[in-house]
Short mmCIF file of N, CA, C and O in Angstrom, two decimals:
data_model
loop_
_atom_site.label_atom_id
_atom_site.label_comp_id
_atom_site.label_asym_id
_atom_site.label_seq_id
_atom_site.Cartn_x
_atom_site.Cartn_y
_atom_site.Cartn_z
N MET A 20 0.84 -1.18 0.00
CA MET A 20 0.00 0.00 0.00
C MET A 20 0.88 1.24 0.00
O MET A 20 1.95 1.24 0.58
N SER A 21 0.43 2.28 -0.65
CA SER A 21 1.24 3.49 -0.75
C SER A 21 0.41 4.72 -0.42
O SER A 21 -0.78 4.64 -0.15
N LEU A 22 1.09 5.86 -0.43
CA LEU A 22 0.47 7.16 -0.17
C LEU A 22 0.52 7.98 -1.45
O LEU A 22 1.40 7.80 -2.28
N ILE A 23 -0.39 8.90 -1.57
CA ILE A 23 -0.32 9.91 -2.62
C ILE A 23 0.21 11.17 -1.96
O ILE A 23 -0.36 11.65 -0.97
N LEU A 24 1.32 11.70 -2.48
CA LEU A 24 1.90 12.94 -1.96
C LEU A 24 1.71 14.03 -3.00
O LEU A 24 2.13 13.88 -4.15
N GLU A 25 1.04 15.11 -2.58
CA GLU A 25 0.86 16.27 -3.46
C GLU A 25 1.40 17.49 -2.75
O GLU A 25 1.04 17.76 -1.60
N ILE A 26 2.26 18.23 -3.44
CA ILE A 26 2.82 19.47 -2.91
C ILE A 26 2.43 20.58 -3.87
O ILE A 26 2.75 20.53 -5.06
N VAL A 27 1.72 21.56 -3.33
CA VAL A 27 1.18 22.64 -4.15
C VAL A 27 1.67 23.98 -3.61
O VAL A 27 1.65 24.22 -2.40
N THR A 28 2.11 24.85 -4.53
CA THR A 28 2.49 26.22 -4.20
C THR A 28 1.49 27.15 -4.89
O THR A 28 0.68 26.68 -5.71
N PRO A 29 1.55 28.44 -4.62
CA PRO A 29 0.64 29.36 -5.33
C PRO A 29 0.84 29.34 -6.85
O PRO A 29 -0.07 29.65 -7.60
N ASP A 30 2.03 28.94 -7.29
CA ASP A 30 2.34 28.96 -8.72
C ASP A 30 2.04 27.66 -9.46
O ASP A 30 1.74 27.68 -10.65
N ALA A 31 2.18 26.52 -8.77
CA ALA A 31 2.07 25.25 -9.50
C ALA A 31 1.96 24.07 -8.55
O ALA A 31 2.20 24.19 -7.35
N LYS A 32 1.60 22.93 -9.12
CA LYS A 32 1.68 21.66 -8.40
C LYS A 32 3.11 21.18 -8.61
O LYS A 32 3.50 20.81 -9.71
N VAL A 33 3.91 21.21 -7.55
CA VAL A 33 5.33 20.91 -7.64
C VAL A 33 5.59 19.41 -7.66
O VAL A 33 6.52 18.94 -8.31
N TYR A 34 4.75 18.64 -6.98
CA TYR A 34 5.00 17.22 -6.83
C TYR A 34 3.67 16.50 -6.68
O TYR A 34 2.81 16.94 -5.92
N SER A 35 3.50 15.40 -7.39
CA SER A 35 2.31 14.57 -7.26
C SER A 35 2.69 13.15 -7.66
O SER A 35 2.77 12.84 -8.86
N GLU A 36 2.94 12.31 -6.65
CA GLU A 36 3.42 10.95 -6.90
C GLU A 36 2.90 9.99 -5.84
O GLU A 36 2.54 10.41 -4.75
N GLU A 37 2.92 8.70 -6.17
CA GLU A 37 2.70 7.66 -5.17
C GLU A 37 4.02 7.41 -4.47
O GLU A 37 5.05 7.24 -5.13
N VAL A 38 4.01 7.40 -3.13
CA VAL A 38 5.24 7.21 -2.37
C VAL A 38 4.99 6.16 -1.29
O VAL A 38 3.85 5.88 -0.92
N ASP A 39 6.10 5.59 -0.78
CA ASP A 39 5.99 4.60 0.30
C ASP A 39 5.86 5.27 1.66
O ASP A 39 5.10 4.82 2.51
N HIS A 40 6.64 6.32 1.87
CA HIS A 40 6.47 7.15 3.06
C HIS A 40 7.16 8.48 2.88
O HIS A 40 7.96 8.67 1.96
N VAL A 41 6.83 9.42 3.74
CA VAL A 41 7.35 10.78 3.65
C VAL A 41 7.61 11.29 5.06
O VAL A 41 6.87 10.98 5.99
N VAL A 42 8.69 12.06 5.22
CA VAL A 42 9.01 12.70 6.49
C VAL A 42 8.88 14.20 6.29
O VAL A 42 9.55 14.79 5.44
N VAL A 43 7.98 14.81 7.07
CA VAL A 43 7.59 16.21 6.89
C VAL A 43 8.03 17.05 8.09
O VAL A 43 7.77 16.68 9.23
N PRO A 44 8.67 18.22 7.83
CA PRO A 44 9.06 19.11 8.94
C PRO A 44 7.87 19.96 9.39
O PRO A 44 7.28 20.69 8.59
N THR A 45 7.49 19.86 10.66
CA THR A 45 6.36 20.63 11.19
C THR A 45 6.78 21.36 12.46
O THR A 45 7.87 21.13 12.99
N THR A 46 5.90 22.22 12.95
CA THR A 46 6.19 22.93 14.19
C THR A 46 6.28 21.97 15.36
O THR A 46 6.87 22.31 16.39
N ASN A 47 5.74 20.79 15.24
CA ASN A 47 5.79 19.77 16.29
C ASN A 47 6.93 18.77 16.09
O ASN A 47 6.96 17.73 16.73
N GLY A 48 7.85 19.07 15.17
CA GLY A 48 8.95 18.17 14.86
C GLY A 48 8.70 17.47 13.54
O GLY A 48 7.70 17.72 12.86
N LYS A 49 9.62 16.60 13.18
CA LYS A 49 9.46 15.86 11.92
C LYS A 49 8.47 14.72 12.12
O LYS A 49 8.54 13.99 13.10
N ILE A 50 7.55 14.59 11.18
CA ILE A 50 6.53 13.54 11.24
C ILE A 50 6.78 12.56 10.12
O ILE A 50 6.84 12.93 8.95
N ASP A 51 6.95 11.29 10.47
CA ASP A 51 7.13 10.22 9.49
C ASP A 51 5.75 9.66 9.17
O ASP A 51 5.08 9.11 10.04
N ILE A 52 5.33 9.84 7.95
CA ILE A 52 3.98 9.45 7.54
C ILE A 52 4.04 8.19 6.70
O ILE A 52 4.70 8.16 5.65
N LEU A 53 3.36 7.16 7.15
CA LEU A 53 3.28 5.87 6.47
C LEU A 53 1.83 5.64 6.03
O LEU A 53 0.92 6.33 6.48
N PRO A 54 1.59 4.65 5.17
CA PRO A 54 0.20 4.33 4.79
C PRO A 54 -0.65 4.05 6.04
O PRO A 54 -0.16 3.54 7.04
N ASN A 55 -1.90 4.43 5.97
CA ASN A 55 -2.88 4.28 7.04
C ASN A 55 -2.56 5.13 8.27
O ASN A 55 -2.95 4.80 9.38
N HIS A 56 -1.86 6.23 8.06
CA HIS A 56 -1.54 7.17 9.15
C HIS A 56 -2.84 7.81 9.64
O HIS A 56 -3.77 8.02 8.88
N VAL A 57 -2.87 8.12 10.92
CA VAL A 57 -4.01 8.80 11.49
C VAL A 57 -4.16 10.18 10.81
O VAL A 57 -3.17 10.80 10.45
N PRO A 58 -5.39 10.63 10.57
CA PRO A 58 -5.57 11.94 9.94
C PRO A 58 -4.99 13.06 10.82
O PRO A 58 -5.17 13.05 12.04
N ILE A 59 -4.29 13.98 10.19
CA ILE A 59 -3.73 15.13 10.91
C ILE A 59 -3.75 16.36 10.01
O ILE A 59 -3.78 16.26 8.79
N ILE A 60 -3.70 17.52 10.66
CA ILE A 60 -3.42 18.79 10.01
C ILE A 60 -2.39 19.46 10.90
O ILE A 60 -2.56 19.52 12.12
N ASP A 61 -1.29 19.94 10.29
CA ASP A 61 -0.23 20.56 11.07
C ASP A 61 0.38 21.69 10.27
O ASP A 61 0.22 21.77 9.05
N LYS A 62 1.11 22.54 10.98
CA LYS A 62 1.80 23.67 10.34
C LYS A 62 3.16 23.19 9.86
O LYS A 62 3.93 22.62 10.62
N LEU A 63 3.43 23.44 8.60
CA LEU A 63 4.69 23.08 7.98
C LEU A 63 5.71 24.19 8.26
O LEU A 63 5.36 25.37 8.24
N VAL A 64 6.96 23.80 8.52
CA VAL A 64 8.03 24.78 8.68
C VAL A 64 9.05 24.56 7.56
O VAL A 64 9.14 23.47 6.99
N ALA A 65 9.82 25.59 7.27
CA ALA A 65 10.85 25.47 6.25
C ALA A 65 11.83 24.37 6.64
O ALA A 65 12.26 24.30 7.78
N GLY A 66 12.11 23.50 5.69
CA GLY A 66 13.04 22.41 5.98
C GLY A 66 13.11 21.43 4.84
O GLY A 66 12.57 21.65 3.76
N ASP A 67 13.81 20.33 5.10
CA ASP A 67 13.95 19.29 4.10
C ASP A 67 12.84 18.26 4.29
O ASP A 67 12.49 17.93 5.41
N LEU A 68 12.27 17.82 3.19
CA LEU A 68 11.21 16.83 3.18
C LEU A 68 11.76 15.58 2.51
O LEU A 68 12.25 15.65 1.39
N LYS A 69 11.72 14.46 3.21
CA LYS A 69 12.27 13.20 2.69
C LYS A 69 11.14 12.34 2.14
O LYS A 69 10.13 12.14 2.81
N VAL A 70 11.35 11.83 0.93
CA VAL A 70 10.37 10.97 0.28
C VAL A 70 11.04 9.64 -0.04
O VAL A 70 12.15 9.62 -0.56
N GLU A 71 10.37 8.55 0.30
CA GLU A 71 10.87 7.24 -0.10
C GLU A 71 9.86 6.62 -1.04
O GLU A 71 8.67 6.55 -0.74
N ARG A 72 10.40 6.16 -2.19
CA ARG A 72 9.55 5.61 -3.24
C ARG A 72 10.31 4.50 -3.93
O ARG A 72 11.42 4.71 -4.40
N ASP A 73 9.73 3.31 -3.98
CA ASP A 73 10.35 2.16 -4.65
C ASP A 73 11.78 1.90 -4.16
O ASP A 73 12.68 1.61 -4.94
N GLY A 74 12.00 2.08 -2.86
CA GLY A 74 13.32 1.83 -2.28
C GLY A 74 14.32 2.95 -2.47
O GLY A 74 15.44 2.86 -1.99
N ASN A 75 13.95 4.00 -3.16
CA ASN A 75 14.83 5.14 -3.38
C ASN A 75 14.38 6.33 -2.55
O ASN A 75 13.18 6.52 -2.33
N GLN A 76 15.36 7.13 -2.10
CA GLN A 76 15.04 8.33 -1.34
C GLN A 76 15.30 9.56 -2.20
O GLN A 76 16.25 9.59 -2.98
N GLU A 77 14.46 10.56 -2.05
CA GLU A 77 14.72 11.85 -2.66
C GLU A 77 14.32 12.93 -1.67
O GLU A 77 13.51 12.69 -0.76
N TYR A 78 14.91 14.08 -1.83
CA TYR A 78 14.65 15.19 -0.92
C TYR A 78 14.08 16.37 -1.65
O TYR A 78 14.44 16.64 -2.80
N LEU A 79 13.21 17.07 -0.95
CA LEU A 79 12.66 18.32 -1.45
C LEU A 79 12.90 19.37 -0.37
O LEU A 79 13.01 19.04 0.81
N ALA A 80 12.97 20.61 -0.78
CA ALA A 80 13.02 21.72 0.17
C ALA A 80 11.65 22.37 0.14
O ALA A 80 11.08 22.60 -0.93
N VAL A 81 11.11 22.63 1.33
CA VAL A 81 9.80 23.28 1.43
C VAL A 81 9.90 24.49 2.34
O VAL A 81 10.75 24.55 3.22
N ASN A 82 9.04 25.44 2.10
CA ASN A 82 8.94 26.61 2.96
C ASN A 82 7.75 26.41 3.89
O ASN A 82 7.17 25.33 3.93
N SER A 83 7.36 27.42 4.60
CA SER A 83 6.26 27.27 5.55
C SER A 83 4.94 27.04 4.83
O SER A 83 4.79 27.35 3.65
N GLY A 84 3.99 26.48 5.55
CA GLY A 84 2.68 26.18 4.98
C GLY A 84 1.91 25.23 5.88
O GLY A 84 2.03 25.30 7.11
N PHE A 85 1.16 24.33 5.26
CA PHE A 85 0.34 23.38 6.01
C PHE A 85 0.43 22.00 5.39
O PHE A 85 0.62 21.86 4.18
N VAL A 86 0.27 20.98 6.24
CA VAL A 86 0.24 19.60 5.77
C VAL A 86 -1.04 18.96 6.30
O VAL A 86 -1.42 19.19 7.45
N GLU A 87 -1.70 18.20 5.43
CA GLU A 87 -2.89 17.45 5.83
C GLU A 87 -2.70 16.00 5.40
O GLU A 87 -2.29 15.73 4.27
N VAL A 88 -2.99 15.09 6.32
CA VAL A 88 -2.96 13.66 6.01
C VAL A 88 -4.36 13.13 6.21
O VAL A 88 -4.96 13.31 7.28
N TYR A 89 -4.89 12.52 5.18
CA TYR A 89 -6.25 11.97 5.27
C TYR A 89 -6.39 10.87 4.22
O TYR A 89 -6.12 11.10 3.03
N SER A 90 -6.77 9.69 4.66
CA SER A 90 -7.09 8.58 3.75
C SER A 90 -5.96 8.29 2.75
O SER A 90 -6.17 8.29 1.55
N ASN A 91 -4.77 8.05 3.28
CA ASN A 91 -3.59 7.71 2.47
C ASN A 91 -3.24 8.77 1.43
O ASN A 91 -2.65 8.47 0.39
N LYS A 92 -3.57 10.02 1.73
CA LYS A 92 -3.16 11.14 0.88
C LYS A 92 -2.52 12.20 1.77
O LYS A 92 -3.07 12.56 2.81
N VAL A 93 -1.34 12.65 1.35
CA VAL A 93 -0.63 13.72 2.06
C VAL A 93 -0.67 14.94 1.16
O VAL A 93 -0.15 14.92 0.04
N SER A 94 -1.31 16.00 1.64
CA SER A 94 -1.42 17.25 0.88
C SER A 94 -0.60 18.31 1.58
O SER A 94 -0.79 18.55 2.78
N ILE A 95 0.28 18.95 0.84
CA ILE A 95 1.11 20.01 1.39
C ILE A 95 0.86 21.28 0.60
O ILE A 95 0.98 21.30 -0.63
N LEU A 96 0.48 22.32 1.32
CA LEU A 96 0.31 23.65 0.74
C LEU A 96 1.42 24.51 1.30
O LEU A 96 1.54 24.66 2.52
N THR A 97 2.26 25.07 0.44
CA THR A 97 3.43 25.81 0.88
C THR A 97 3.71 26.99 -0.04
O THR A 97 3.29 27.00 -1.20
N ASP A 98 4.44 27.97 0.50
CA ASP A 98 4.81 29.14 -0.30
C ASP A 98 5.78 28.76 -1.41
O ASP A 98 5.68 29.26 -2.53
N GLU A 99 6.72 27.88 -1.09
CA GLU A 99 7.74 27.47 -2.05
C GLU A 99 8.12 26.01 -1.81
O GLU A 99 8.14 25.56 -0.68
N ALA A 100 8.45 25.32 -2.88
CA ALA A 100 8.93 23.94 -2.79
C ALA A 100 9.70 23.63 -4.05
O ALA A 100 9.38 24.14 -5.12
N LEU A 101 10.73 22.79 -3.90
CA LEU A 101 11.44 22.34 -5.08
C LEU A 101 12.06 20.98 -4.84
O LEU A 101 12.41 20.63 -3.72
N VAL A 102 12.15 20.21 -5.93
CA VAL A 102 12.81 18.92 -5.89
C VAL A 102 14.31 19.23 -5.95
O VAL A 102 14.79 19.83 -6.91
N ILE A 103 15.03 18.86 -4.92
CA ILE A 103 16.41 19.30 -4.75
C ILE A 103 17.34 18.77 -5.82
O ILE A 103 18.32 19.42 -6.18
N SER A 104 17.04 17.61 -6.39
CA SER A 104 17.90 17.05 -7.44
C SER A 104 17.87 17.89 -8.72
O SER A 104 18.74 17.76 -9.57
N GLU A 105 16.88 18.76 -8.84
CA GLU A 105 16.75 19.60 -10.02
C GLU A 105 17.54 20.90 -9.91
O GLU A 105 17.51 21.72 -10.82
N LYS A 106 18.22 21.11 -8.78
CA LYS A 106 18.96 22.36 -8.57
C LYS A 106 20.42 22.03 -8.29
O LYS A 106 20.72 21.12 -7.53
N ASP A 107 21.34 22.76 -8.92
CA ASP A 107 22.76 22.46 -8.72
C ASP A 107 23.31 23.15 -7.47
O ASP A 107 22.72 24.11 -6.96
N ASP A 108 24.45 22.65 -7.01
CA ASP A 108 25.06 23.13 -5.76
C ASP A 108 25.36 24.63 -5.79
O ASP A 108 25.12 25.33 -4.81
N SER A 109 25.90 25.11 -6.90
CA SER A 109 26.28 26.53 -6.95
C SER A 109 25.07 27.45 -6.86
O SER A 109 25.13 28.51 -6.23
N ALA A 110 23.96 27.06 -7.47
CA ALA A 110 22.74 27.87 -7.39
C ALA A 110 22.23 27.92 -5.95
O ALA A 110 21.76 28.97 -5.49
N ILE A 111 22.34 26.80 -5.24
CA ILE A 111 21.90 26.76 -3.85
C ILE A 111 22.81 27.63 -2.98
O ILE A 111 22.33 28.42 -2.16
N GLU A 112 24.12 27.51 -3.18
CA GLU A 112 25.06 28.32 -2.41
C GLU A 112 24.82 29.81 -2.66
O GLU A 112 24.86 30.62 -1.73
N ASP A 113 24.58 30.19 -3.92
CA ASP A 113 24.28 31.59 -4.25
C ASP A 113 23.01 32.07 -3.57
O ASP A 113 22.94 33.18 -3.05
N ALA A 114 21.99 31.22 -3.56
CA ALA A 114 20.71 31.59 -2.92
C ALA A 114 20.89 31.81 -1.43
O ALA A 114 20.35 32.76 -0.87
N VAL A 115 21.67 30.94 -0.78
CA VAL A 115 21.92 31.09 0.66
C VAL A 115 22.66 32.39 0.92
O VAL A 115 22.28 33.18 1.81
N LYS A 116 23.71 32.64 0.15
CA LYS A 116 24.52 33.85 0.34
C LYS A 116 23.68 35.11 0.15
O LYS A 116 23.72 36.04 0.96
N LYS A 117 22.91 35.16 -0.93
CA LYS A 117 22.08 36.33 -1.22
C LYS A 117 21.02 36.54 -0.15
O LYS A 117 20.75 37.66 0.27
N ALA A 118 20.40 35.45 0.31
CA ALA A 118 19.36 35.57 1.33
C ALA A 118 19.95 36.08 2.65
O ALA A 118 19.36 36.94 3.31
N GLN A 119 21.11 35.56 3.04
CA GLN A 119 21.73 36.00 4.29
C GLN A 119 22.17 37.46 4.20
O GLN A 119 22.00 38.22 5.15
N GLU A 120 22.72 37.87 3.06
CA GLU A 120 23.13 39.26 2.87
C GLU A 120 21.92 40.19 2.92
O GLU A 120 21.96 41.25 3.54
N ALA A 121 20.84 39.81 2.25
CA ALA A 121 19.63 40.63 2.25
C ALA A 121 19.06 40.75 3.65
O ALA A 121 18.60 41.84 4.05
N LEU A 122 19.09 39.67 4.42
CA LEU A 122 18.59 39.71 5.79
C LEU A 122 19.44 40.64 6.65
O LEU A 122 18.89 41.45 7.41
N LEU A 123 20.75 40.57 6.53
CA LEU A 123 21.63 41.46 7.30
C LEU A 123 21.37 42.92 6.94
O LEU A 123 21.28 43.79 7.83
N GLU A 124 21.28 43.21 5.65
CA GLU A 124 21.00 44.58 5.20
C GLU A 124 19.64 45.05 5.69
O GLU A 124 19.48 46.19 6.11
N GLY A 125 18.67 44.17 5.64
CA GLY A 125 17.32 44.51 6.09
C GLY A 125 17.27 44.84 7.57
O GLY A 125 16.58 45.77 7.99
N LYS A 126 18.02 44.10 8.37
CA LYS A 126 18.03 44.35 9.81
C LYS A 126 18.75 45.66 10.14
O LYS A 126 18.44 46.29 11.14
N LYS A 127 19.70 46.06 9.29
CA LYS A 127 20.42 47.32 9.52
C LYS A 127 19.57 48.52 9.11
O LYS A 127 19.79 49.62 9.61
N SER A 128 18.65 48.33 8.19
CA SER A 128 17.83 49.43 7.68
C SER A 128 16.57 49.60 8.53
O SER A 128 16.38 48.93 9.53
N ASN A 129 15.72 50.46 8.09
CA ASN A 129 14.48 50.74 8.82
C ASN A 129 13.29 49.98 8.25
O ASN A 129 12.18 50.52 8.20
N LEU A 130 13.49 48.76 7.86
CA LEU A 130 12.38 47.96 7.34
C LEU A 130 11.40 47.62 8.45
O LEU A 130 11.79 47.46 9.62
N ASP A 131 10.15 47.49 8.09
CA ASP A 131 9.15 47.11 9.10
C ASP A 131 9.24 45.62 9.41
O ASP A 131 9.94 44.87 8.72
N LEU A 132 8.55 45.20 10.44
CA LEU A 132 8.61 43.82 10.91
C LEU A 132 8.20 42.82 9.83
O LEU A 132 8.82 41.78 9.67
N ALA A 133 7.17 43.14 9.07
CA ALA A 133 6.68 42.22 8.02
C ALA A 133 7.76 41.99 6.96
O ALA A 133 7.97 40.86 6.50
N ALA A 134 8.48 43.03 6.58
CA ALA A 134 9.53 42.89 5.58
C ALA A 134 10.69 42.06 6.13
O ALA A 134 11.25 41.21 5.41
N ILE A 135 11.04 42.27 7.37
CA ILE A 135 12.10 41.47 8.01
C ILE A 135 11.68 40.00 8.06
O ILE A 135 12.48 39.10 7.78
N GLN A 136 10.43 39.73 8.39
CA GLN A 136 9.95 38.35 8.45
C GLN A 136 10.00 37.68 7.08
O GLN A 136 10.30 36.49 6.98
N LYS A 137 9.72 38.42 6.00
CA LYS A 137 9.82 37.87 4.65
C LYS A 137 11.27 37.51 4.33
O LYS A 137 11.55 36.47 3.73
N LEU A 138 12.20 38.37 4.73
CA LEU A 138 13.61 38.09 4.51
C LEU A 138 14.07 36.88 5.31
O LEU A 138 14.84 36.05 4.83
N GLU A 139 13.57 36.76 6.53
CA GLU A 139 13.90 35.60 7.36
C GLU A 139 13.35 34.32 6.74
O GLU A 139 14.03 33.28 6.73
N ALA A 140 12.14 34.37 6.21
CA ALA A 140 11.54 33.19 5.57
C ALA A 140 12.34 32.79 4.33
O ALA A 140 12.58 31.60 4.09
N ALA A 141 12.79 33.77 3.55
CA ALA A 141 13.60 33.48 2.37
C ALA A 141 14.92 32.83 2.78
O ALA A 141 15.40 31.89 2.12
N THR A 142 15.50 33.29 3.87
CA THR A 142 16.75 32.72 4.36
C THR A 142 16.54 31.28 4.85
O THR A 142 17.33 30.39 4.54
N ARG A 143 15.44 31.04 5.58
CA ARG A 143 15.15 29.68 6.04
C ARG A 143 14.95 28.73 4.86
O ARG A 143 15.42 27.59 4.90
N PHE A 144 14.27 29.17 3.81
CA PHE A 144 14.06 28.32 2.65
C PHE A 144 15.37 28.03 1.93
O PHE A 144 15.63 26.91 1.50
N ALA A 145 16.23 29.05 1.81
CA ALA A 145 17.54 28.84 1.18
C ALA A 145 18.37 27.83 1.98
O ALA A 145 19.00 26.94 1.41
N LEU A 146 18.34 27.95 3.29
CA LEU A 146 19.07 27.00 4.14
C LEU A 146 18.46 25.60 4.05
O LEU A 146 19.19 24.60 4.09
N ALA A 147 17.14 25.51 3.92
CA ALA A 147 16.47 24.21 3.77
C ALA A 147 16.94 23.53 2.48
O ALA A 147 17.15 22.32 2.45
N GLN A 148 17.14 24.31 1.42
CA GLN A 148 17.65 23.76 0.17
C GLN A 148 19.05 23.19 0.38
O GLN A 148 19.37 22.10 -0.10
N GLN A 149 19.87 23.94 1.11
CA GLN A 149 21.25 23.51 1.36
C GLN A 149 21.27 22.21 2.17
O GLN A 149 22.03 21.29 1.86
N ILE A 150 20.44 22.13 3.18
CA ILE A 150 20.38 20.93 4.02
C ILE A 150 19.89 19.73 3.20
O ILE A 150 20.46 18.64 3.25
N ALA A 151 18.83 19.93 2.43
CA ALA A 151 18.28 18.84 1.61
C ALA A 151 19.30 18.37 0.58
O ALA A 151 19.44 17.16 0.34
N LYS A 152 20.03 19.29 -0.02
CA LYS A 152 21.05 18.92 -1.00
C LYS A 152 22.14 18.08 -0.35
O LYS A 152 22.59 17.08 -0.90
N GLY A 153 22.55 18.48 0.86
CA GLY A 153 23.57 17.72 1.60
C GLY A 153 23.11 16.32 1.93
O GLY A 153 23.89 15.36 1.86
N LYS A 154 21.86 16.15 2.26
CA LYS A 154 21.31 14.82 2.59
C LYS A 154 21.13 13.96 1.35
O LYS A 154 21.14 12.72 1.46
N SER A 155 20.96 14.56 0.21
CA SER A 155 20.69 13.79 -1.01
C SER A 155 21.97 13.23 -1.64
O SER A 155 21.89 12.47 -2.60
N LYS A 156 23.11 13.60 -1.12
CA LYS A 156 24.39 13.11 -1.69
C LYS A 156 24.74 11.76 -1.18
O LYS A 156 24.40 11.32 -0.17
#
């Protein structure tokens, strides 16, 4: 028996596959979801998402959002998500560097709290990409 994993962003359906299990980063810690998991709704945090399918593992980077598990379907709604194997190391390193620099500059300037929080979220997502890429090697 398997699960259906769907990851949706405001721009597109990033991922839609049958998987054996998935590990999702939430505010309550990482949740390992297997077939016939109890129904849940939880808040997703930026981090690496591990997918196991046909004995192979792959990693995705996700930003904040929500996860719902119901009837062997895992639905993730997030601001950003990407399959980490589709992005090269140098692009990830550049994203991390740019996000950290922007956050430092933002904190030095007179930006409002909402703008600072957006910069922090971008930095967390860039770091999530870096972590997921490291785990996928």
